[in-house]
Amino acid sequence: MSHIVSIKTRLTDAAALCAACRRLGLSEPVAGSARLFSAEATGLLVKLPGWQFPAVVDTASGEVKFDNYNGAWGKPEELDKLLQGYAVEKARIEARRMGHSLTEQKLDNGSIKL
């Protein structure tokens, strides 16, 4: 039986975040602080392709802080890819933890069917 699930992603699992970065060919996240244009944020720093400032993931709250100046300093699609990759990797980790297998299929619209 098939089920459709919508997920509002909160990034709380550092291992899933690292797996998402590997999946996308990004550098591993690094713990630290970063100066975004007008503020500073602390957490796991993820350098997204073409972004002037890193995305900063606070795994305690699940929030991602970033400044891409409405797309002028980085394409929002790059963050969307990271969030999607995180959701897939987190689902994979949890499925394995529960003894389940997981298959993945990329759909024409960019979605991923698990």
CSV table of N, CA and C in Angstrom, one decimal, residues 8-109:
chain,number,residue,atom,x,y,z
A,8,LYS,N,7.6,18.7,7.1
A,8,LYS,CA,8.2,20.0,7.4
A,8,LYS,C,9.5,19.7,8.1
A,9,THR,N,10.6,20.0,7.5
A,9,THR,CA,11.9,19.5,7.9
A,9,THR,C,12.5,20.5,9.0
A,10,ARG,N,12.9,19.9,10.1
A,10,ARG,CA,13.7,20.5,11.1
A,10,ARG,C,15.0,19.7,11.1
A,11,LEU,N,16.1,20.4,11.0
A,11,LEU,CA,17.4,19.7,10.9
A,11,LEU,C,18.0,19.5,12.3
A,12,THR,N,17.7,18.4,12.9
A,12,THR,CA,18.2,18.1,14.3
A,12,THR,C,19.2,17.0,14.4
A,13,ASP,N,19.5,16.3,13.3
A,13,ASP,CA,20.4,15.1,13.3
A,13,ASP,C,21.6,15.5,12.5
A,14,ALA,N,22.7,15.6,13.2
A,14,ALA,CA,24.0,16.0,12.5
A,14,ALA,C,24.4,14.9,11.5
A,15,ALA,N,24.2,13.6,11.9
A,15,ALA,CA,24.6,12.5,11.0
A,15,ALA,C,23.8,12.6,9.7
A,16,ALA,N,22.5,12.9,9.8
A,16,ALA,CA,21.7,13.0,8.5
A,16,ALA,C,22.1,14.2,7.7
A,17,LEU,N,22.5,15.3,8.4
A,17,LEU,CA,23.0,16.5,7.7
A,17,LEU,C,24.3,16.2,7.0
A,18,CYS,N,25.2,15.5,7.6
A,18,CYS,CA,26.4,15.1,7.0
A,18,CYS,C,26.2,14.2,5.8
A,19,ALA,N,25.2,13.2,5.9
A,19,ALA,CA,24.9,12.3,4.8
A,19,ALA,C,24.3,13.1,3.6
A,20,ALA,N,23.5,14.1,4.0
A,20,ALA,CA,22.8,15.0,2.9
A,20,ALA,C,23.9,15.7,2.2
A,21,CYS,N,24.9,16.2,2.9
A,21,CYS,CA,26.0,17.0,2.2
A,21,CYS,C,26.8,16.0,1.3
A,22,ARG,N,27.1,14.8,1.8
A,22,ARG,CA,27.8,13.9,0.9
A,22,ARG,C,27.0,13.5,-0.3
A,23,ARG,N,25.7,13.4,-0.1
A,23,ARG,CA,24.8,13.1,-1.2
A,23,ARG,C,24.8,14.1,-2.3
A,24,LEU,N,25.0,15.4,-1.9
A,24,LEU,CA,25.0,16.5,-2.8
A,24,LEU,C,26.4,16.9,-3.3
A,25,GLY,N,27.4,16.2,-2.8
A,25,GLY,CA,28.7,16.5,-3.2
A,25,GLY,C,29.3,17.8,-2.5
A,26,LEU,N,28.7,18.1,-1.3
A,26,LEU,CA,29.2,19.3,-0.6
A,26,LEU,C,30.2,18.9,0.5
A,27,SER,N,30.9,19.9,0.9
A,27,SER,CA,31.9,19.7,2.0
A,27,SER,C,31.1,19.3,3.3
A,28,GLU,N,31.7,18.5,4.2
A,28,GLU,CA,31.1,18.2,5.4
A,28,GLU,C,30.8,19.5,6.2
A,29,PRO,N,29.7,19.5,7.0
A,29,PRO,CA,29.4,20.7,7.8
A,29,PRO,C,30.5,20.8,8.9
A,30,VAL,N,30.8,22.0,9.2
A,30,VAL,CA,31.8,22.3,10.2
A,30,VAL,C,31.2,23.1,11.4
A,31,ALA,N,31.4,22.7,12.6
A,31,ALA,CA,30.9,23.4,13.8
A,31,ALA,C,31.6,24.8,13.9
A,32,GLY,N,30.9,25.8,14.1
A,32,GLY,CA,31.5,27.1,14.3
A,32,GLY,C,30.5,28.2,14.2
A,33,SER,N,31.0,29.4,14.1
A,33,SER,CA,30.2,30.6,14.0
A,33,SER,C,30.5,31.3,12.7
A,34,ALA,N,29.4,31.9,12.1
A,34,ALA,CA,29.6,32.6,10.9
A,34,ALA,C,28.9,34.0,10.9
A,35,ARG,N,29.6,34.9,10.3
A,35,ARG,CA,29.0,36.2,10.2
A,35,ARG,C,28.1,36.2,9.0
A,36,LEU,N,26.8,36.3,9.1
A,36,LEU,CA,25.9,36.5,8.0
A,36,LEU,C,25.9,38.0,7.8
A,37,PHE,N,25.3,38.5,6.7
A,37,PHE,CA,25.5,39.9,6.4
A,37,PHE,C,25.4,40.8,7.6
A,38,SER,N,24.4,40.8,8.4
A,38,SER,CA,24.2,41.7,9.5
A,38,SER,C,24.1,41.0,10.8
A,39,ALA,N,24.3,39.7,10.9
A,39,ALA,CA,24.2,39.0,12.2
A,39,ALA,C,25.2,37.9,12.2
A,40,GLU,N,25.3,37.3,13.4
A,40,GLU,CA,26.2,36.1,13.6
A,40,GLU,C,25.3,35.0,14.0
A,41,ALA,N,25.7,33.8,13.5
A,41,ALA,CA,25.0,32.6,13.9
A,41,ALA,C,26.0,31.5,14.2
A,42,THR,N,25.6,30.6,15.1
A,42,THR,CA,26.5,29.5,15.5
A,42,THR,C,25.8,28.2,15.3
A,43,GLY,N,26.5,27.2,14.8
A,43,GLY,CA,26.0,25.9,14.6
A,43,GLY,C,26.8,25.1,13.6
A,44,LEU,N,26.2,24.3,12.8
A,44,LEU,CA,27.0,23.5,11.8
A,44,LEU,C,26.9,24.4,10.5
A,45,LEU,N,28.1,24.7,10.0
A,45,LEU,CA,28.1,25.6,8.8
A,45,LEU,C,28.2,24.7,7.6
A,46,VAL,N,27.3,25.1,6.6
A,46,VAL,CA,27.2,24.3,5.4
A,46,VAL,C,27.4,25.3,4.3
A,47,LYS,N,28.4,25.1,3.4
A,47,LYS,CA,28.7,26.0,2.3
A,47,LYS,C,27.9,25.4,1.1
A,48,LEU,N,26.9,26.2,0.7
A,48,LEU,CA,26.1,25.8,-0.5
A,48,LEU,C,26.7,26.4,-1.8
A,49,PRO,N,26.6,25.7,-2.9
A,49,PRO,CA,27.2,26.2,-4.1
A,49,PRO,C,26.6,27.6,-4.5
A,50,GLY,N,27.6,28.5,-4.8
A,50,GLY,CA,27.2,29.8,-5.2
A,50,GLY,C,26.7,30.8,-4.1
A,51,TRP,N,26.7,30.4,-2.9
A,51,TRP,CA,26.2,31.2,-1.8
A,51,TRP,C,27.4,32.0,-1.2
A,52,GLN,N,27.1,33.3,-1.0
A,52,GLN,CA,28.1,34.2,-0.4
A,52,GLN,C,28.4,33.8,1.1
A,53,PHE,N,27.3,33.5,1.8
A,53,PHE,CA,27.4,33.1,3.2
A,53,PHE,C,27.0,31.7,3.4
A,54,PRO,N,27.5,31.0,4.4
A,54,PRO,CA,27.0,29.6,4.7
A,54,PRO,C,25.6,29.6,5.3
A,55,ALA,N,25.0,28.4,5.1
A,55,ALA,CA,23.8,28.2,5.9
A,55,ALA,C,24.2,27.6,7.2
A,56,VAL,N,23.6,28.1,8.3
A,56,VAL,CA,24.0,27.7,9.7
A,56,VAL,C,22.9,26.9,10.3
A,57,VAL,N,23.2,25.6,10.6
A,57,VAL,CA,22.2,24.7,11.1
A,57,VAL,C,22.4,24.6,12.6
A,58,ASP,N,21.3,24.9,13.4
A,58,ASP,CA,21.3,24.8,14.8
A,58,ASP,C,20.5,23.5,15.1
A,59,THR,N,21.3,22.4,15.4
A,59,THR,CA,20.6,21.1,15.6
A,59,THR,C,19.8,21.0,16.8
A,60,ALA,N,20.1,21.9,17.8
A,60,ALA,CA,19.3,21.9,19.0
A,60,ALA,C,17.9,22.4,18.8
A,61,SER,N,17.7,23.4,17.9
A,61,SER,CA,16.4,23.9,17.6
A,61,SER,C,15.9,23.4,16.3
A,62,GLY,N,16.7,22.9,15.4
A,62,GLY,CA,16.3,22.4,14.1
A,62,GLY,C,16.3,23.5,13.1
A,63,GLU,N,16.6,24.8,13.5
A,63,GLU,CA,16.5,25.9,12.6
A,63,GLU,C,17.7,26.0,11.7
A,64,VAL,N,17.5,26.6,10.5
A,64,VAL,CA,18.6,26.9,9.6
A,64,VAL,C,18.6,28.4,9.4
A,65,LYS,N,19.7,29.1,9.7
A,65,LYS,CA,19.8,30.5,9.6
A,65,LYS,C,20.7,30.8,8.3
A,66,PHE,N,20.3,31.7,7.5
A,66,PHE,CA,21.0,32.0,6.3
A,66,PHE,C,20.7,33.4,5.8
A,67,ASP,N,21.5,33.9,5.0
A,67,ASP,CA,21.3,35.2,4.3
A,67,ASP,C,21.7,35.1,2.9
A,68,ASN,N,20.7,35.0,2.0
A,68,ASN,CA,21.0,34.9,0.6
A,68,ASN,C,20.4,36.1,-0.1
A,69,TYR,N,20.0,37.1,0.6
A,69,TYR,CA,19.5,38.4,0.1
A,69,TYR,C,18.5,38.2,-1.0
A,70,ASN,N,17.5,37.4,-0.7
A,70,ASN,CA,16.4,37.1,-1.6
A,70,ASN,C,16.9,36.5,-3.0
A,71,GLY,N,17.9,35.7,-2.9
A,71,GLY,CA,18.5,35.1,-4.1
A,71,GLY,C,19.6,35.8,-4.7
A,72,ALA,N,19.9,37.0,-4.3
A,72,ALA,CA,21.1,37.7,-4.9
A,72,ALA,C,22.4,37.2,-4.5
A,73,TRP,N,22.5,36.6,-3.3
A,73,TRP,CA,23.7,36.0,-2.7
A,73,TRP,C,23.7,34.5,-2.7
A,74,GLY,N,22.8,33.9,-3.4
A,74,GLY,CA,22.7,32.4,-3.4
A,74,GLY,C,21.3,32.0,-3.8
A,75,LYS,N,21.2,31.0,-4.7
A,75,LYS,CA,20.0,30.5,-5.2
A,75,LYS,C,19.2,29.7,-4.1
A,76,PRO,N,18.0,30.0,-3.8
A,76,PRO,CA,17.2,29.3,-2.8
A,76,PRO,C,17.1,27.8,-3.2
A,77,GLU,N,17.2,27.4,-4.4
A,77,GLU,CA,17.1,26.0,-4.8
A,77,GLU,C,18.2,25.2,-4.2
A,78,GLU,N,19.3,25.8,-3.9
A,78,GLU,CA,20.4,25.1,-3.3
A,78,GLU,C,20.1,24.7,-1.9
A,79,LEU,N,19.4,25.6,-1.1
A,79,LEU,CA,18.9,25.2,0.2
A,79,LEU,C,17.8,24.2,0.1
A,80,ASP,N,16.9,24.3,-0.8
A,80,ASP,CA,15.9,23.3,-1.0
A,80,ASP,C,16.5,21.9,-1.2
A,81,LYS,N,17.5,21.8,-2.0
A,81,LYS,CA,18.2,20.5,-2.3
A,81,LYS,C,18.7,20.0,-1.0
A,82,LEU,N,19.3,20.8,-0.1
A,82,LEU,CA,19.8,20.4,1.1
A,82,LEU,C,18.7,19.9,2.0
A,83,LEU,N,17.6,20.6,2.1
A,83,LEU,CA,16.5,20.2,3.0
A,83,LEU,C,15.9,18.9,2.5
A,84,GLN,N,15.8,18.7,1.2
A,84,GLN,CA,15.3,17.5,0.6
A,84,GLN,C,16.2,16.3,0.9
A,85,GLY,N,17.5,16.6,0.7
A,85,GLY,CA,18.5,15.5,1.0
A,85,GLY,C,18.5,15.1,2.4
A,86,TYR,N,18.4,16.1,3.3
A,86,TYR,CA,18.3,15.8,4.7
A,86,TYR,C,17.1,14.9,5.0
A,87,ALA,N,16.0,15.3,4.5
A,87,ALA,CA,14.7,14.5,4.8
A,87,ALA,C,14.9,13.1,4.3
A,88,VAL,N,15.5,12.9,3.1
A,88,VAL,CA,15.7,11.5,2.6
A,88,VAL,C,16.7,10.8,3.5
A,89,GLU,N,17.8,11.4,3.9
A,89,GLU,CA,18.8,10.7,4.7
A,89,GLU,C,18.3,10.4,6.1
A,90,LYS,N,17.5,11.3,6.7
A,90,LYS,CA,16.9,11.1,8.0
A,90,LYS,C,15.9,9.9,7.9
A,91,ALA,N,15.1,9.9,6.9
A,91,ALA,CA,14.2,8.8,6.7
A,91,ALA,C,14.9,7.4,6.6
A,92,ARG,N,16.0,7.5,5.8
A,92,ARG,CA,16.9,6.3,5.6
A,92,ARG,C,17.4,5.8,6.9
A,93,ILE,N,18.0,6.7,7.7
A,93,ILE,CA,18.6,6.4,9.0
A,93,ILE,C,17.5,5.8,9.9
A,94,GLU,N,16.3,6.4,10.0
A,94,GLU,CA,15.3,5.9,10.9
A,94,GLU,C,14.7,4.6,10.4
A,95,ALA,N,14.6,4.4,9.1
A,95,ALA,CA,14.1,3.1,8.6
A,95,ALA,C,15.1,2.0,8.9
A,96,ARG,N,16.4,2.2,8.8
A,96,ARG,CA,17.4,1.2,9.1
A,96,ARG,C,17.3,0.9,10.6
A,97,ARG,N,17.2,2.0,11.4
A,97,ARG,CA,17.1,1.8,12.9
A,97,ARG,C,16.0,0.9,13.3
A,98,MET,N,14.9,0.9,12.5
A,98,MET,CA,13.7,0.1,12.8
A,98,MET,C,13.7,-1.3,12.1
A,99,GLY,N,14.8,-1.5,11.4
A,99,GLY,CA,15.0,-2.8,10.7
A,99,GLY,C,14.3,-2.9,9.3
A,100,HIS,N,13.9,-1.7,8.8
A,100,HIS,CA,13.2,-1.7,7.5
A,100,HIS,C,14.2,-1.4,6.3
A,101,SER,N,13.9,-1.8,5.2
A,101,SER,CA,14.6,-1.4,4.0
A,101,SER,C,14.0,-0.2,3.3
A,102,LEU,N,14.7,0.5,2.5
A,102,LEU,CA,14.2,1.7,1.9
A,102,LEU,C,14.7,1.8,0.4
A,103,THR,N,13.8,2.0,-0.5
A,103,THR,CA,14.2,2.3,-1.9
A,103,THR,C,13.9,3.7,-2.2
A,104,GLU,N,14.6,4.2,-3.2
A,104,GLU,CA,14.4,5.6,-3.6
A,104,GLU,C,14.2,5.7,-5.1
A,105,GLN,N,13.3,6.6,-5.5
A,105,GLN,CA,13.0,6.8,-6.9
A,105,GLN,C,12.9,8.3,-7.1
A,106,LYS,N,13.7,8.9,-8.0
A,106,LYS,CA,13.6,10.3,-8.3
A,106,LYS,C,12.5,10.5,-9.3
A,107,LEU,N,11.6,11.4,-9.1
A,107,LEU,CA,10.5,11.7,-10.0
A,107,LEU,C,10.8,12.8,-10.9
A,108,ASP,N,10.1,12.9,-12.0
A,108,ASP,CA,10.3,13.9,-13.0
A,108,ASP,C,10.2,15.3,-12.5
A,109,ASN,N,9.3,15.5,-11.5
A,109,ASN,CA,9.1,16.9,-10.9
A,109,ASN,C,10.1,17.3,-9.9
